[in-house]
PDB file of N, CA and C in Angstrom:
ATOM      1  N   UNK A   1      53.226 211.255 180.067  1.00  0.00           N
ATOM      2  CA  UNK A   1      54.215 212.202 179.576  1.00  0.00           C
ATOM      3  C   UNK A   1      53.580 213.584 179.604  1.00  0.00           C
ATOM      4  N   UNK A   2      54.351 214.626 180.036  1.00  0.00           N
ATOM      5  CA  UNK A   2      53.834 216.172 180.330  1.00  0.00           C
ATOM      6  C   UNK A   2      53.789 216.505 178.935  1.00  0.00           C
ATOM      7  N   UNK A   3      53.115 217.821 179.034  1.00  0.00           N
ATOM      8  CA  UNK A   3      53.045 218.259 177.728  1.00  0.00           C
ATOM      9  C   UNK A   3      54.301 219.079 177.370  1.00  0.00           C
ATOM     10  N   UNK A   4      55.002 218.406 176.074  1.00  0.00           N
ATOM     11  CA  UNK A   4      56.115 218.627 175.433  1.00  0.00           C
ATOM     12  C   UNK A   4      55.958 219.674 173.881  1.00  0.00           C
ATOM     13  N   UNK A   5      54.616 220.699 173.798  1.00  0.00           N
ATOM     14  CA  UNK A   5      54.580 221.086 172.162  1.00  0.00           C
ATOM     15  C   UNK A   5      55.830 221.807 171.963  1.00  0.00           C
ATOM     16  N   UNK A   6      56.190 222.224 171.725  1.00  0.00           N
ATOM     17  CA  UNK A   6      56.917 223.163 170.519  1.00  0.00           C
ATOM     18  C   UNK A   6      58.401 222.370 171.118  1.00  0.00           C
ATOM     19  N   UNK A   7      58.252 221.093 171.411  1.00  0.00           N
ATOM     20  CA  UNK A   7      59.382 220.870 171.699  1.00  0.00           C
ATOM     21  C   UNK A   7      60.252 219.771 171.230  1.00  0.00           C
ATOM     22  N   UNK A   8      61.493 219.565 171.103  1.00  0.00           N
ATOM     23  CA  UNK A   8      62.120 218.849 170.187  1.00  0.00           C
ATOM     24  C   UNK A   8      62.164 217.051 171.339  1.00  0.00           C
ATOM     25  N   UNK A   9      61.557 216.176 171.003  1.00  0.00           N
ATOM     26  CA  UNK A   9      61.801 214.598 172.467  1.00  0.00           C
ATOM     27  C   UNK A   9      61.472 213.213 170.812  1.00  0.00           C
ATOM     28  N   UNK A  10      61.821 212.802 171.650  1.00  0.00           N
ATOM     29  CA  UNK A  10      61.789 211.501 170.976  1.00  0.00           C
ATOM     30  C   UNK A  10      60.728 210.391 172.298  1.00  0.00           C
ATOM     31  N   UNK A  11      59.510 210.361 171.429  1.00  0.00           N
ATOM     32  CA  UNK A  11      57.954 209.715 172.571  1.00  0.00           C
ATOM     33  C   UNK A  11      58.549 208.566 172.636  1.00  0.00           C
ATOM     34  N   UNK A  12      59.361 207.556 171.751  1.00  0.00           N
ATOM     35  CA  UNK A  12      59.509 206.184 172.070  1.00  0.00           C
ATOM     36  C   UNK A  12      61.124 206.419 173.314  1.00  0.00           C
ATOM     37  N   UNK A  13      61.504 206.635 173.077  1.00  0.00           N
ATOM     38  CA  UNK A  13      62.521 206.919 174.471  1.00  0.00           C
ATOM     39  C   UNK A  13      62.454 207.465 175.627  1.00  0.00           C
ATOM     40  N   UNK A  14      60.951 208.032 175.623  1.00  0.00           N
ATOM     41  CA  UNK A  14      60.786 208.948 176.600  1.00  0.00           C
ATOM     42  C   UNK A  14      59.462 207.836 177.230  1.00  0.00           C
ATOM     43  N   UNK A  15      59.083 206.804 176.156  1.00  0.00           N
ATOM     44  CA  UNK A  15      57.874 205.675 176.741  1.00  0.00           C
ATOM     45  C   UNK A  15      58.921 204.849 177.432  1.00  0.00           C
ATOM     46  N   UNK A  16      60.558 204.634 176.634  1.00  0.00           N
ATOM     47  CA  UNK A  16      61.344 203.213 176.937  1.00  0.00           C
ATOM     48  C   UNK A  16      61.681 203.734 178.151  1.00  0.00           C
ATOM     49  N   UNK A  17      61.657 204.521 178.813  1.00  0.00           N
ATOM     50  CA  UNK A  17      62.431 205.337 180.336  1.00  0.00           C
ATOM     51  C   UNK A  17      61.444 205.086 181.359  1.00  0.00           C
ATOM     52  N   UNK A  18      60.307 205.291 180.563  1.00  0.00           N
ATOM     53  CA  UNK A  18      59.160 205.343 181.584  1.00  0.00           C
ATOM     54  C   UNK A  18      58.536 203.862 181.569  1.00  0.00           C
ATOM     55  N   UNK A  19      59.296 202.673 181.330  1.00  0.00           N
ATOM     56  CA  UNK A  19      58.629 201.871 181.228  1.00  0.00           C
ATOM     57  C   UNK A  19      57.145 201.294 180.700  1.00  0.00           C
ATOM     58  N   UNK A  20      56.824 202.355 179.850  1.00  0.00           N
ATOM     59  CA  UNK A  20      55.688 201.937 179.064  1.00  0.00           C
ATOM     60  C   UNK A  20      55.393 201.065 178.090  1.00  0.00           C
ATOM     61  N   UNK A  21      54.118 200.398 177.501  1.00  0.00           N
ATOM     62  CA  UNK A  21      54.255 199.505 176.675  1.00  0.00           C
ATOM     63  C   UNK A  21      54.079 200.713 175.212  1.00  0.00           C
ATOM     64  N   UNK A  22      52.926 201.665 175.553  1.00  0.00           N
ATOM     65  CA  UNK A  22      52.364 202.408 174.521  1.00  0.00           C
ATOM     66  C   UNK A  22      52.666 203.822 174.989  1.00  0.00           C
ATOM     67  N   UNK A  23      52.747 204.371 173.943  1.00  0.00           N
ATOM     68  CA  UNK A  23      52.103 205.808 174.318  1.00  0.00           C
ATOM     69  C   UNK A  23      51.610 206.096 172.927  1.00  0.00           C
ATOM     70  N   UNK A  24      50.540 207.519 173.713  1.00  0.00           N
ATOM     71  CA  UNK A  24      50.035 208.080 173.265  1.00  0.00           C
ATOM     72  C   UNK A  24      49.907 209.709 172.022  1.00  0.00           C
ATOM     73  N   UNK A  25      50.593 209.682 170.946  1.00  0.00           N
ATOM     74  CA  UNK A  25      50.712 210.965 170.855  1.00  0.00           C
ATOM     75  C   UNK A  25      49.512 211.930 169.921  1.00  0.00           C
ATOM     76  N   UNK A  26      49.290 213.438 170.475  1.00  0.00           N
ATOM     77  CA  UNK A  26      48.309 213.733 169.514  1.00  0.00           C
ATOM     78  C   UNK A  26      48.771 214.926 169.142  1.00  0.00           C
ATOM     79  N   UNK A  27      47.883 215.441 168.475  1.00  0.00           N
ATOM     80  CA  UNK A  27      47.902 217.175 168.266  1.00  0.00           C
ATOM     81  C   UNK A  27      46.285 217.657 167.844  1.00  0.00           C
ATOM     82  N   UNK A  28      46.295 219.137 168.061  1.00  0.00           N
ATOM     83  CA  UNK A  28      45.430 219.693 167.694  1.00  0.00           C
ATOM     84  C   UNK A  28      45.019 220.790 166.895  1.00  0.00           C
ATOM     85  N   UNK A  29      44.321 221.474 166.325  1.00  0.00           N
ATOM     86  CA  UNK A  29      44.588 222.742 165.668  1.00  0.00           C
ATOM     87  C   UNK A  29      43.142 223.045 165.643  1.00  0.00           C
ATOM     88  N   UNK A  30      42.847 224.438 165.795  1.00  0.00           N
ATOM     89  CA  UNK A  30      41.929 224.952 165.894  1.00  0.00           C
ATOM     90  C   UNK A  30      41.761 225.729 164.676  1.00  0.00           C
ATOM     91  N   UNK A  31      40.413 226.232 163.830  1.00  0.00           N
ATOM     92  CA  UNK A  31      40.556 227.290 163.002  1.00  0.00           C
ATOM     93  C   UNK A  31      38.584 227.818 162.889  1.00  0.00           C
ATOM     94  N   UNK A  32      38.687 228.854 163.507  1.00  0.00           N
ATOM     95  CA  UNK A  32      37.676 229.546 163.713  1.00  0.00           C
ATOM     96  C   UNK A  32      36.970 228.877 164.932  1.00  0.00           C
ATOM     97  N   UNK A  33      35.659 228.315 165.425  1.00  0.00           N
ATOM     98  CA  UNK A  33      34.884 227.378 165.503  1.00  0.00           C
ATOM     99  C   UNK A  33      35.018 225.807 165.976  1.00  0.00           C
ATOM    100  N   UNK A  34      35.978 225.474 164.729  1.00  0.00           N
ATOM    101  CA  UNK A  34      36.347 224.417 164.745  1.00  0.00           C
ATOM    102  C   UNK A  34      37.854 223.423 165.399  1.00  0.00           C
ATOM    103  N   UNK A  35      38.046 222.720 165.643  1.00  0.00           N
ATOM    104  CA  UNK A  35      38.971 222.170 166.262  1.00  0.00           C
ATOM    105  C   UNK A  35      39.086 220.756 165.699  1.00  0.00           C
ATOM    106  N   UNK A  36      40.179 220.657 165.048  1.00  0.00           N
ATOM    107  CA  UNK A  36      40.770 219.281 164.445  1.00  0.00           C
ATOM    108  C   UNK A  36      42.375 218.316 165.706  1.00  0.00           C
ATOM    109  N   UNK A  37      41.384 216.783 165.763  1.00  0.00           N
ATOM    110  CA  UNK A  37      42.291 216.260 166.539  1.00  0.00           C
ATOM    111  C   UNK A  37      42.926 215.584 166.052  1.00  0.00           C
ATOM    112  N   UNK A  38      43.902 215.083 166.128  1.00  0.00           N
ATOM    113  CA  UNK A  38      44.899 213.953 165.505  1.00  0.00           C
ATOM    114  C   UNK A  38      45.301 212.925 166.449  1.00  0.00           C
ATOM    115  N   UNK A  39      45.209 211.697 166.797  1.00  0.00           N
ATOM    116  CA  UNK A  39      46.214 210.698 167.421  1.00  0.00           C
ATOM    117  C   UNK A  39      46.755 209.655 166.983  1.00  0.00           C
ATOM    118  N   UNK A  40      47.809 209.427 167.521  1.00  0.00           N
ATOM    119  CA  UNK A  40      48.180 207.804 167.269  1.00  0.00           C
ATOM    120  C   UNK A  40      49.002 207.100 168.299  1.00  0.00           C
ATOM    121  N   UNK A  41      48.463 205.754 168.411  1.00  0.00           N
ATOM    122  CA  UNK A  41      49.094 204.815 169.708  1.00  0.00           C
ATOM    123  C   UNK A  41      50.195 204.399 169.152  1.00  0.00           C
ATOM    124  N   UNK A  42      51.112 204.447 169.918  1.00  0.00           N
ATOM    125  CA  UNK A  42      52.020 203.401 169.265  1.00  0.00           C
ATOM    126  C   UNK A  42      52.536 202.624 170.364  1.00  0.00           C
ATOM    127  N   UNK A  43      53.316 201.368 169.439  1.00  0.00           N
ATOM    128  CA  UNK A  43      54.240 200.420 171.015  1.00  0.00           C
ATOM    129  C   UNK A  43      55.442 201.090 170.884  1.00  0.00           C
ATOM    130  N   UNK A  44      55.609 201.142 172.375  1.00  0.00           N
ATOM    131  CA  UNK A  44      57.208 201.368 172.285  1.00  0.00           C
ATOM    132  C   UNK A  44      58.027 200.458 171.604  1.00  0.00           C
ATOM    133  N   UNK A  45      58.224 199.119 172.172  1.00  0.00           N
ATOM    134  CA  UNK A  45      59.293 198.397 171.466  1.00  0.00           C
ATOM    135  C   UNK A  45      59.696 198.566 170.340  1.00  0.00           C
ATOM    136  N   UNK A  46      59.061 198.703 169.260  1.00  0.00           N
ATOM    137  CA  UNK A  46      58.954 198.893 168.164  1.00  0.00           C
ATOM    138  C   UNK A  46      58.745 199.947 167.294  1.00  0.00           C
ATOM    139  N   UNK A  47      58.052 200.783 167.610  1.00  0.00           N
ATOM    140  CA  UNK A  47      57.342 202.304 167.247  1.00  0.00           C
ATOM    141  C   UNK A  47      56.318 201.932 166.170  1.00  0.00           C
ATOM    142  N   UNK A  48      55.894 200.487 166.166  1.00  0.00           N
ATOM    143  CA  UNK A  48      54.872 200.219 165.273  1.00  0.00           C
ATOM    144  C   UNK A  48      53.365 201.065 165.881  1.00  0.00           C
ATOM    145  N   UNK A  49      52.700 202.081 164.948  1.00  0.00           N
ATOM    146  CA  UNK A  49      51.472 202.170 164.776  1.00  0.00           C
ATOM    147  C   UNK A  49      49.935 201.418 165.117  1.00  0.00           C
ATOM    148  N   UNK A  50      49.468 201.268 166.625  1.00  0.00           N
ATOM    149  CA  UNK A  50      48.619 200.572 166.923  1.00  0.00           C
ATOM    150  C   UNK A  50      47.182 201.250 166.534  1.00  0.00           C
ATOM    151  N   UNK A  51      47.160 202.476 166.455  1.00  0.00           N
ATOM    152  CA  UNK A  51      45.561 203.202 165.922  1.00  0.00           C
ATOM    153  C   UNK A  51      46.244 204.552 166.044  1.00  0.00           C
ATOM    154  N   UNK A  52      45.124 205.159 164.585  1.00  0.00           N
ATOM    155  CA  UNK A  52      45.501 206.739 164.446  1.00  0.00           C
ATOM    156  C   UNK A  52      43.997 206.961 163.807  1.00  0.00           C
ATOM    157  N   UNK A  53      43.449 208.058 164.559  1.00  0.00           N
ATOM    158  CA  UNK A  53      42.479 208.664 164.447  1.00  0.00           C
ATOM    159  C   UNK A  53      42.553 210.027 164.042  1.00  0.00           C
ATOM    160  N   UNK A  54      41.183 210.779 163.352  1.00  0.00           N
ATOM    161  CA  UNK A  54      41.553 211.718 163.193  1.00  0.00           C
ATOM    162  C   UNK A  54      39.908 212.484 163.200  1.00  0.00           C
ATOM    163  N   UNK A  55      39.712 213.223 164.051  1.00  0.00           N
ATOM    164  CA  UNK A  55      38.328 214.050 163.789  1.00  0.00           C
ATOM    165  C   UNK A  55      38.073 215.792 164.184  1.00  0.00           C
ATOM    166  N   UNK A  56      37.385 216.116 163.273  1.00  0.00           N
ATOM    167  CA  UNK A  56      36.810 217.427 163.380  1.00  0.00           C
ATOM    168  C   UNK A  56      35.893 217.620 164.354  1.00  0.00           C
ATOM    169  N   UNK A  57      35.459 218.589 164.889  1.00  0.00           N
ATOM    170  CA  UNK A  57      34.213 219.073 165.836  1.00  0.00           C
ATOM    171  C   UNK A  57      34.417 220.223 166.164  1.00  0.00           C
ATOM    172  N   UNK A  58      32.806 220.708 166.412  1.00  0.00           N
ATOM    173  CA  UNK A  58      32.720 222.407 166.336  1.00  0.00           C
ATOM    174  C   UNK A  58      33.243 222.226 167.924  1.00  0.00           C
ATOM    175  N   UNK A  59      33.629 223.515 168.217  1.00  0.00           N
ATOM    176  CA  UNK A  59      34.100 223.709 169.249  1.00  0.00           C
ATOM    177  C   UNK A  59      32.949 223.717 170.441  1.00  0.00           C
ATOM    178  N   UNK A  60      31.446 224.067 170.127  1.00  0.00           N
ATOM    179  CA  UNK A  60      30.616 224.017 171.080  1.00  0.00           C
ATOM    180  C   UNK A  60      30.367 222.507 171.675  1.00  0.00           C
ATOM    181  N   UNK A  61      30.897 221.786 170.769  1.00  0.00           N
ATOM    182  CA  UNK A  61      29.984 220.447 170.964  1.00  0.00           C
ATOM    183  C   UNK A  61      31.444 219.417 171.557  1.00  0.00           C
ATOM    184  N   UNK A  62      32.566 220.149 172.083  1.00  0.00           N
ATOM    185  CA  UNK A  62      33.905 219.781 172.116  1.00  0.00           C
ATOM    186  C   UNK A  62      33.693 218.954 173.394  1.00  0.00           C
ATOM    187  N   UNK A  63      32.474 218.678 174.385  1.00  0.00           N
ATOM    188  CA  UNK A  63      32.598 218.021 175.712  1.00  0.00           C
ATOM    189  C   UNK A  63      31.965 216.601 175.143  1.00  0.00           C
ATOM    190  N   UNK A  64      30.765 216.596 173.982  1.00  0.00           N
ATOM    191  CA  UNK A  64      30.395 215.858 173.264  1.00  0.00           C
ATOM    192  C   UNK A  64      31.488 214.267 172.685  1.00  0.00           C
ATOM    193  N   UNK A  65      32.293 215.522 172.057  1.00  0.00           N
ATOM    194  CA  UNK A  65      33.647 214.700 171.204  1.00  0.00           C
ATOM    195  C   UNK A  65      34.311 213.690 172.298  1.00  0.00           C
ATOM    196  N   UNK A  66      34.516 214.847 173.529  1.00  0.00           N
ATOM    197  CA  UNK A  66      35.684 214.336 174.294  1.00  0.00           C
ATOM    198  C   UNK A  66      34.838 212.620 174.586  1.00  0.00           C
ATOM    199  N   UNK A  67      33.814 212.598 175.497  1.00  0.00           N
ATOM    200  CA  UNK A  67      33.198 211.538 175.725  1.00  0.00           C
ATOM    201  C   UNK A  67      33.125 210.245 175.013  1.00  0.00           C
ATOM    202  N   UNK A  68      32.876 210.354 173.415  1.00  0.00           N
ATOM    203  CA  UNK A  68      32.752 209.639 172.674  1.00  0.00           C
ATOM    204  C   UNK A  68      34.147 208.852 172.282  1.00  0.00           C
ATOM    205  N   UNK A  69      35.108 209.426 172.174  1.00  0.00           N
ATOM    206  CA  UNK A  69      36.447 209.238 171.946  1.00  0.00           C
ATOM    207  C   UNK A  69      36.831 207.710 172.710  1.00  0.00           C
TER     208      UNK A  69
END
């Protein structure tokens, strides 16, 4: 799925179209330095909650984060 921010979609109808089992949704926010991530999997069928994560990292060390993830 393209990137949709400031925008009004519904991810489980837009997974049920695309034939997906899951998707993926996140967000981010930055403040100074730092950069806070948010995700969560979910199934389509259902919109049940398969994992939601959530972590901080300085922004220098942001290729670090990505890897580990």
């Amino acid at each position: 799925i393209q990137n949709l921010s400031g925008k009004d979609f519904d991810v489980l109808k837009i997974g049920k179209n695309r034939n997906a089992e899951e998707v993926l949704v996140g967000t981010y926010r930055t403040e100074g330095n730092l950069v806070q991530i948010n995700f969560q999997l979910l199934q389509i069928s259902d919109g049940e909650t398969l994992l939601t994560k959530s972590f901080t990292v300085n922004e220098e060390n942001r290729i670090e984060a990505e890897s580990s993830t």
